[in-house]
mmCIF file of C-alpha atoms in Angstrom:
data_model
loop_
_atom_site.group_PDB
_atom_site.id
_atom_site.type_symbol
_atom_site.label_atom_id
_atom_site.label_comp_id
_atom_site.label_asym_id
_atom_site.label_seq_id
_atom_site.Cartn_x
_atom_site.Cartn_y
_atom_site.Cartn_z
ATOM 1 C CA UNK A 511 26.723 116.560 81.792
ATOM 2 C CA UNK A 512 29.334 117.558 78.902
ATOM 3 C CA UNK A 513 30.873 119.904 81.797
ATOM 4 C CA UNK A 514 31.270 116.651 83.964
ATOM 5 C CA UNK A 515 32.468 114.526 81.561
ATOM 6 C CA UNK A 516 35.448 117.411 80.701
ATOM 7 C CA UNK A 517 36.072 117.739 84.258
ATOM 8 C CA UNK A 518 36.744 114.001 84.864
ATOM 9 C CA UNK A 519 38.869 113.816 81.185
ATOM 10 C CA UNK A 520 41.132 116.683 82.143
ATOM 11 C CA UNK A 521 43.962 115.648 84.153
ATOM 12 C CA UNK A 522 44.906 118.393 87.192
ATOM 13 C CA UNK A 523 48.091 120.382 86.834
ATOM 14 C CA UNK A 524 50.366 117.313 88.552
ATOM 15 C CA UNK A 525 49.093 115.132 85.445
ATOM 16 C CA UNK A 526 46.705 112.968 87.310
ATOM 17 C CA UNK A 527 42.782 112.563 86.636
ATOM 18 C CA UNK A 528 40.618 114.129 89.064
ATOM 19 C CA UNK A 529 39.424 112.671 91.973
ATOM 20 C CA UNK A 530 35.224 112.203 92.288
ATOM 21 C CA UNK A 531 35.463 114.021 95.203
ATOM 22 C CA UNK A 532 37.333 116.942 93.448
ATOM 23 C CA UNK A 533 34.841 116.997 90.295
ATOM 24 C CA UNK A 534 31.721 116.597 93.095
ATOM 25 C CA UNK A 535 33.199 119.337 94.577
ATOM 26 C CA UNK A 536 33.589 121.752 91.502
ATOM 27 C CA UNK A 537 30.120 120.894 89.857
ATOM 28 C CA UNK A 538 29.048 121.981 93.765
ATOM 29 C CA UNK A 539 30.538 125.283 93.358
ATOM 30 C CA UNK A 540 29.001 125.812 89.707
ATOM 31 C CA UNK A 541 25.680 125.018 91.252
ATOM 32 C CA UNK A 542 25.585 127.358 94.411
ATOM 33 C CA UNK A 543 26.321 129.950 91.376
ATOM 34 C CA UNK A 544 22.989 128.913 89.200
ATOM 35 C CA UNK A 545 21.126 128.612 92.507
ATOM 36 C CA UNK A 546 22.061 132.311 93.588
ATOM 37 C CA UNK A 547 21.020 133.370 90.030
ATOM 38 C CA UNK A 548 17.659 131.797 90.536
ATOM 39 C CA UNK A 549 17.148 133.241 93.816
ATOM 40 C CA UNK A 550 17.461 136.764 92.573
ATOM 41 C CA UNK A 551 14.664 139.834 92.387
ATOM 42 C CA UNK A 552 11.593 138.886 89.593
ATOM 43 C CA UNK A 553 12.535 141.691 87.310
ATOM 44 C CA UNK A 554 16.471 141.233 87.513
ATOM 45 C CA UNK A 555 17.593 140.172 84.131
ATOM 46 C CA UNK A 556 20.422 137.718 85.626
ATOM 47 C CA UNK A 557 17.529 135.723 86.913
ATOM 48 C CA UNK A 558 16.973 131.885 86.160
ATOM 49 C CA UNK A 559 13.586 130.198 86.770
ATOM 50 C CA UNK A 560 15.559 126.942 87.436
ATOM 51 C CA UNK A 561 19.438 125.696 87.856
ATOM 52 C CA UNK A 562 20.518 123.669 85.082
ATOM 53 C CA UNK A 563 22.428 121.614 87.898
ATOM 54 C CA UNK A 564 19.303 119.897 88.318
ATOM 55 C CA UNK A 565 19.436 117.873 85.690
ATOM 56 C CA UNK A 566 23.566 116.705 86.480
ATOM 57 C CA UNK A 567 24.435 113.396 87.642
ATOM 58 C CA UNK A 568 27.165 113.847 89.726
ATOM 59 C CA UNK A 569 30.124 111.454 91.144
ATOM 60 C CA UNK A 570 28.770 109.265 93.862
ATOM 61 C CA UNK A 571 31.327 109.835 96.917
ATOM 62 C CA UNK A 572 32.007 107.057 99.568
ATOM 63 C CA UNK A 573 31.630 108.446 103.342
ATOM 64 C CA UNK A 574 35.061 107.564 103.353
ATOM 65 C CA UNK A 575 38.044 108.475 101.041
ATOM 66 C CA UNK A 576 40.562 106.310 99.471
ATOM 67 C CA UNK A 577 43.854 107.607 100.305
ATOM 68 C CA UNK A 578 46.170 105.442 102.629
ATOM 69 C CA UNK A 579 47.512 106.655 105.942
ATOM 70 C CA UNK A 580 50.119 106.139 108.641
ATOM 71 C CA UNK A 581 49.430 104.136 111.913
ATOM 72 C CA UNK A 582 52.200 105.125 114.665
ATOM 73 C CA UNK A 583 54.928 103.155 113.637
ATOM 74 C CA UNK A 584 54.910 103.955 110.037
ATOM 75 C CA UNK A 585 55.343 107.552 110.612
ATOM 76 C CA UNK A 586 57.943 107.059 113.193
ATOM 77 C CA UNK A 587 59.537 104.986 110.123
ATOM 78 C CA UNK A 588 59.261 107.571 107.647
ATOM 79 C CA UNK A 589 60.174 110.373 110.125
ATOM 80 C CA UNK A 590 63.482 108.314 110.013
ATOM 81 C CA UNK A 591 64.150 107.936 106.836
ATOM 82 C CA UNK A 592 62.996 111.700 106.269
ATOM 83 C CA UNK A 593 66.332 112.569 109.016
ATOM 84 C CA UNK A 594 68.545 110.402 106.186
ATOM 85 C CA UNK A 595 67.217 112.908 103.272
ATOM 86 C CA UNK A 596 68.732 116.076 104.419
ATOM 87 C CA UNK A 597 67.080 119.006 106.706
ATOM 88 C CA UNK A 598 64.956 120.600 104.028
ATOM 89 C CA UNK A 599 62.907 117.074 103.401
ATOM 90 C CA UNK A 600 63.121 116.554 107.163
ATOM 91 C CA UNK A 601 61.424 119.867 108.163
ATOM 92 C CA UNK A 602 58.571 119.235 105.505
ATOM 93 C CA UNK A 603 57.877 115.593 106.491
ATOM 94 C CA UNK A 604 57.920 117.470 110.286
ATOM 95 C CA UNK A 605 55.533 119.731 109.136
ATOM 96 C CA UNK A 606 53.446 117.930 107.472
ATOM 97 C CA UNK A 607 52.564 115.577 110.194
ATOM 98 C CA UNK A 608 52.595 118.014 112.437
ATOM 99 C CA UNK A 609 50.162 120.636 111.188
ATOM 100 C CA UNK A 610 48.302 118.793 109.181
ATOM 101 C CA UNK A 611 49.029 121.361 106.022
ATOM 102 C CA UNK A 612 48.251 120.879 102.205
ATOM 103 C CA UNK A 613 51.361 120.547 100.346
ATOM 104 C CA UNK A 614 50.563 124.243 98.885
ATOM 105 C CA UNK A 615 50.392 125.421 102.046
ATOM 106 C CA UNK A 616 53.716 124.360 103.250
ATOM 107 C CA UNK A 617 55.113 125.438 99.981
ATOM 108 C CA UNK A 618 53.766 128.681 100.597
ATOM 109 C CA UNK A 619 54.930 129.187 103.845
ATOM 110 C CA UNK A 620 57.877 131.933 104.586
ATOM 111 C CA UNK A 621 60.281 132.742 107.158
ATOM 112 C CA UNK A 622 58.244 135.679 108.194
ATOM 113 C CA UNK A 623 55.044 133.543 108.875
ATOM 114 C CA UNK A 624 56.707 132.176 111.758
ATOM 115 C CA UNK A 625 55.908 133.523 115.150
ATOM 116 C CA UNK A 626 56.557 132.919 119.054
ATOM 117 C CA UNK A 627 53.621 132.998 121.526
ATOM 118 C CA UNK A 628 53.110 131.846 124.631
ATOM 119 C CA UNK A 629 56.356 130.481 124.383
ATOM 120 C CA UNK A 630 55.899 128.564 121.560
ATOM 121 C CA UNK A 631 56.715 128.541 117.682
ATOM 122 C CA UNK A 632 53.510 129.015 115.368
ATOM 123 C CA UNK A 633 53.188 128.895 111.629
ATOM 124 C CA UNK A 634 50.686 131.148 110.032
ATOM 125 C CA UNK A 635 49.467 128.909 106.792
ATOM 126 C CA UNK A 636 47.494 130.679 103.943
ATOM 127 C CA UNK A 637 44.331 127.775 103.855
ATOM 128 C CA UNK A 638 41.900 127.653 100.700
ATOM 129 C CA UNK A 639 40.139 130.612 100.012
ATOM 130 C CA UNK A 640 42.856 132.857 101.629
ATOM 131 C CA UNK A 641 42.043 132.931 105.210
ATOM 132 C CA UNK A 642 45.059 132.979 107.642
ATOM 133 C CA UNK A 643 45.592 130.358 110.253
ATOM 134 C CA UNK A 644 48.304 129.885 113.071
ATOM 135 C CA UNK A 645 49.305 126.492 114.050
ATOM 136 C CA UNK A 646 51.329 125.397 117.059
ATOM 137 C CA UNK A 647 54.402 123.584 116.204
ATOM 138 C CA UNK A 648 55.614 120.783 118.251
ATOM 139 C CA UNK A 649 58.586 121.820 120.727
ATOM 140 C CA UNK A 650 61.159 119.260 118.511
ATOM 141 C CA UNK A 651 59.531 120.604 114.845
ATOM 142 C CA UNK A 652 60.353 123.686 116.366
ATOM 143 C CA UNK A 653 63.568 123.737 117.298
ATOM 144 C CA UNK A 654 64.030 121.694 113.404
ATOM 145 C CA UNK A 655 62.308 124.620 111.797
ATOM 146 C CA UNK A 656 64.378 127.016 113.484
ATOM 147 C CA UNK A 657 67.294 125.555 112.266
ATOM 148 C CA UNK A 658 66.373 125.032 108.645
ATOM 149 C CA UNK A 659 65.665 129.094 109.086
ATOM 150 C CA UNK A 660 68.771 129.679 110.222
ATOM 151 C CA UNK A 661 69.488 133.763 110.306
ATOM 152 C CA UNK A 662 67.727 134.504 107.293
ATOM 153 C CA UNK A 663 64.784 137.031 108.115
ATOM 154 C CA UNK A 664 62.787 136.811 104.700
ATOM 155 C CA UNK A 665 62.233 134.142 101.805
ATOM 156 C CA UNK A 666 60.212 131.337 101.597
ATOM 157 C CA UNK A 667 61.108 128.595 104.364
ATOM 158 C CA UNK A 668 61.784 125.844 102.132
ATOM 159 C CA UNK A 669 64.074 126.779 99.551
ATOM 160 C CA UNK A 670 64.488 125.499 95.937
ATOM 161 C CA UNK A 671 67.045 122.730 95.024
ATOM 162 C CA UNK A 672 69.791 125.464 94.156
ATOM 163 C CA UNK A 673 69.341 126.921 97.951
ATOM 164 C CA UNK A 674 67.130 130.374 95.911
ATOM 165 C CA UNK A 675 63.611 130.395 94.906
ATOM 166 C CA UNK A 676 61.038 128.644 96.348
ATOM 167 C CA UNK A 677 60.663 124.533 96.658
ATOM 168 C CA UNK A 678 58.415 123.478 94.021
ATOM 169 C CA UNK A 679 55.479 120.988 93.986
ATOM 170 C CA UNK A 680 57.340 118.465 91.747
ATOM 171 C CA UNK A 681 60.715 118.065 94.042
ATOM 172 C CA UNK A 682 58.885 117.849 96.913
ATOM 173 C CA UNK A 683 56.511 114.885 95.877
ATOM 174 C CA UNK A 684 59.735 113.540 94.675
ATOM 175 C CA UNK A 685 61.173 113.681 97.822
ATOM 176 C CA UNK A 686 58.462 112.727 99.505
ATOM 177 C CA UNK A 687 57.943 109.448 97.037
ATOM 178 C CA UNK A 688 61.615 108.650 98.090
ATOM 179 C CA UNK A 689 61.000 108.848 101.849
ATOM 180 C CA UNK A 690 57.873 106.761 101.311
ATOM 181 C CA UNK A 691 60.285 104.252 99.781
ATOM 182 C CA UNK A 692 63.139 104.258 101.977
ATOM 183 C CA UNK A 693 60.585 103.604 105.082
ATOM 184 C CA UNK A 694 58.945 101.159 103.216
ATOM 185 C CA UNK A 695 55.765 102.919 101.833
ATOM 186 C CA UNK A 696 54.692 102.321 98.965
ATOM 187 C CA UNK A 697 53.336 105.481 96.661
ATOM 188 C CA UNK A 698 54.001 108.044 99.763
ATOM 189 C CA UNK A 699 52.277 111.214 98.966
ATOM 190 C CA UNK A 700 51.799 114.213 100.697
ATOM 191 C CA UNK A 701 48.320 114.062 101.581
ATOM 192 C CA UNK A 702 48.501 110.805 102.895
ATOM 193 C CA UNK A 703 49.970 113.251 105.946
ATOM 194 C CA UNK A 704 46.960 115.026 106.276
ATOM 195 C CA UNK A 705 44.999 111.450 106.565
ATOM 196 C CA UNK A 706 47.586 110.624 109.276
ATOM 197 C CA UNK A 707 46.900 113.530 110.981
ATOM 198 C CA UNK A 708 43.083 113.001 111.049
ATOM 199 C CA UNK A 709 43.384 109.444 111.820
ATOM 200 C CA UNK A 710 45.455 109.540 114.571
ATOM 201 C CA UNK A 711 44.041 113.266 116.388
ATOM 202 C CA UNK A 712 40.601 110.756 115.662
ATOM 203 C CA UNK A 713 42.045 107.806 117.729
ATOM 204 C CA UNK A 714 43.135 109.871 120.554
ATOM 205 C CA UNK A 715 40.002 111.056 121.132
ATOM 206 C CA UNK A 716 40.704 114.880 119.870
ATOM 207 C CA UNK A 717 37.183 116.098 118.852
ATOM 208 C CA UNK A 718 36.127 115.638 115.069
ATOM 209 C CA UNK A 719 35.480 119.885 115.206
ATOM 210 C CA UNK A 720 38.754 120.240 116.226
ATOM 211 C CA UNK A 721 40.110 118.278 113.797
ATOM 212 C CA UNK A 722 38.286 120.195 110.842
ATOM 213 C CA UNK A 723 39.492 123.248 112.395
ATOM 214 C CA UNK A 724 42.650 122.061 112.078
ATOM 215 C CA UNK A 725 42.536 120.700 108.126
ATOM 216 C CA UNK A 726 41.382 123.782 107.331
ATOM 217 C CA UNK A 727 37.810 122.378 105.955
ATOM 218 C CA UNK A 728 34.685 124.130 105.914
ATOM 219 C CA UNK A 729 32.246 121.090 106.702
ATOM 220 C CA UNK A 730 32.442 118.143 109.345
ATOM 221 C CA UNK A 731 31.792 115.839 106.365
ATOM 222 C CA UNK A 732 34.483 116.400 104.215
ATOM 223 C CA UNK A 733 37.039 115.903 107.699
ATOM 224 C CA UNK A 734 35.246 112.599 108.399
ATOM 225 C CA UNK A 735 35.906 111.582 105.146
ATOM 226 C CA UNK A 736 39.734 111.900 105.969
ATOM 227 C CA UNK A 737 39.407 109.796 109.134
ATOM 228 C CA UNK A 738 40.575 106.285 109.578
ATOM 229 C CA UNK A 739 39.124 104.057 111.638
ATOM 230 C CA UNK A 740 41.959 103.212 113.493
ATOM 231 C CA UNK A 741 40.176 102.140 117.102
ATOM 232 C CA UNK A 742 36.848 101.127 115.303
ATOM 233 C CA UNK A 743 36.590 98.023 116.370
ATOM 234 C CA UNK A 744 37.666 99.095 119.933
ATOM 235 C CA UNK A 745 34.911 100.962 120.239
ATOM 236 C CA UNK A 746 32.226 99.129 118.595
ATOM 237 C CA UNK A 747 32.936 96.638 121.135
ATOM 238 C CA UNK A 748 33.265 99.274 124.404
ATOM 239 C CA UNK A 749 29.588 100.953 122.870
ATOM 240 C CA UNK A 750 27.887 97.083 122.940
ATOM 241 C CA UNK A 751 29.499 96.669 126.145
ATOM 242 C CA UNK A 752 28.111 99.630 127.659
ATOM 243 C CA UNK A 753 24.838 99.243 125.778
ATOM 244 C CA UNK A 754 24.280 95.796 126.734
ATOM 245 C CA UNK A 755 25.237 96.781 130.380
ATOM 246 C CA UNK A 756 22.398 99.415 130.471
ATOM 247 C CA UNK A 757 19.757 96.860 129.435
ATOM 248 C CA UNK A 758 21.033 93.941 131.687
ATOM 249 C CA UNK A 759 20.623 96.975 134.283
ATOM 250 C CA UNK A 760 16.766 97.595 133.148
ATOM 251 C CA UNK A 761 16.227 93.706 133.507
ATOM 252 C CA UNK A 762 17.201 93.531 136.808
ATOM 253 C CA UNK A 763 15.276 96.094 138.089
ATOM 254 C CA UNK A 764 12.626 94.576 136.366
ATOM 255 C CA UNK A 765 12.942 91.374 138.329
ATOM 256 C CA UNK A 766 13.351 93.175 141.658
ATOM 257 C CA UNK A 767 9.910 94.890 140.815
#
């Protein structure tokens, strides 16, 4: 419990307070740890008889997170605005909304992660944990990312204010914050992108496996806690409809009987 508390007083490294869902998630990892120990050989001297996890309360998580998203019209607004901010801002707004990558990932990506098959541009992001994923890009990201690359055949894609070095975290949430505000979002941040992403692939129908495959997430719950019910009501009311159908269908053959 003293290790909870500490995790929930310590700010992360952008200066905010953890998330429950991000201190849930560590005191998760600590535990698979103690439970491994316990499940170990009689005789091993690593053993434990029982995880002191047990006796942790830990964060109580919502089925659905708290982070805002984008319907259709306020991305199209804050793709605008991210045209107005210069091609560097542009191509990570683009990116963002179109693969669905953690800011650290995009940071992270460089010129040399960029590939053509099938005719197409992919982007090979470094996910959590280290494992390597290609994502197709949108024909018009594309041909935006191709620009921003320009002739230069190594180096990070998005370069630091100066035009060297690598774009750090700070700028681009400050850029991003900026967009937000010029489109008329309030507190735009760049996981609100991922959200969108979810939401939206969730709306059209895109298969929730899909879309965890495409966050990068190693459980269906933690993507379903990114989605948005943007047609819930829509299809609440097509399941009643098609529920109620059925039964008015059993009733009538029940009267024809």
């Amino acid at each position: 419990d003293i290790w909870r508390d500490h995790l929930l007083a310590t700010p992360t490294r952008y200066g905010r307070p953890p998330t429950k869902a991000t201190v849930a998630r560590r005191l998760a990892s600590v535990s698979s740890f103690y439970d491994y120990l316990c499940w170990l050989p009689k005789g091993s001297p690593w053993r434990l008889a029982e995880s002191p996890m047990t006796r942790v309360k830990r964060p109580e998580i919502g089925a659905e997170g708290k982070t805002g998203y984008l319907d259709e019209v306020g991305a199209a607004k804050v793709r605008a605005a991210a045209l107005d901010a210069g091609p560097r801002t542009h191509v990570a707004v683009e990116v963002l909304l179109a693969a669905a990558l953690r800011a650290s990932e995009l940071l992270a990506v460089d010129v040399t992660d960029l590939s053509v098959e099938r005719g197409r541009l992919y982007l090979t992001g470094t996910r959590m944990g280290g494992r390597e994923q290609k994502v197709p890009l949108p024909a018009e990201v594309a041909d935006d990312v191709d620009r921003l690359r320009g002739e230069r055949t190594s180096g990070p894609l998005l370069t630091g204010i100066t035009g060297e070095g690598r774009w750090e975290y700070p700028d681009l949430l400050h850029a991003i914050d900026a967009v937000g505000r010029a489109a008329g979002v309030e507190r735009l941040t760049p996981h609100m992108f991922r959200v969108t992403w979810a939401s939206v692939a969730d709306a059209h129908d895109v298969p929730t496996e899909h879309v965890r495959v495409m966050l990068g997430h190693k459980s269906v719950a933690t993507t379903q806690r990114y989605i948005r019910g943007i047609r819930e009501q829509e299809r609440s009311e097509a399941a009643v409809d098609k529920v109620w159908a059925a039964l008015n269908g059993g009733r009538a053959n029940a009267e024809e009987a």
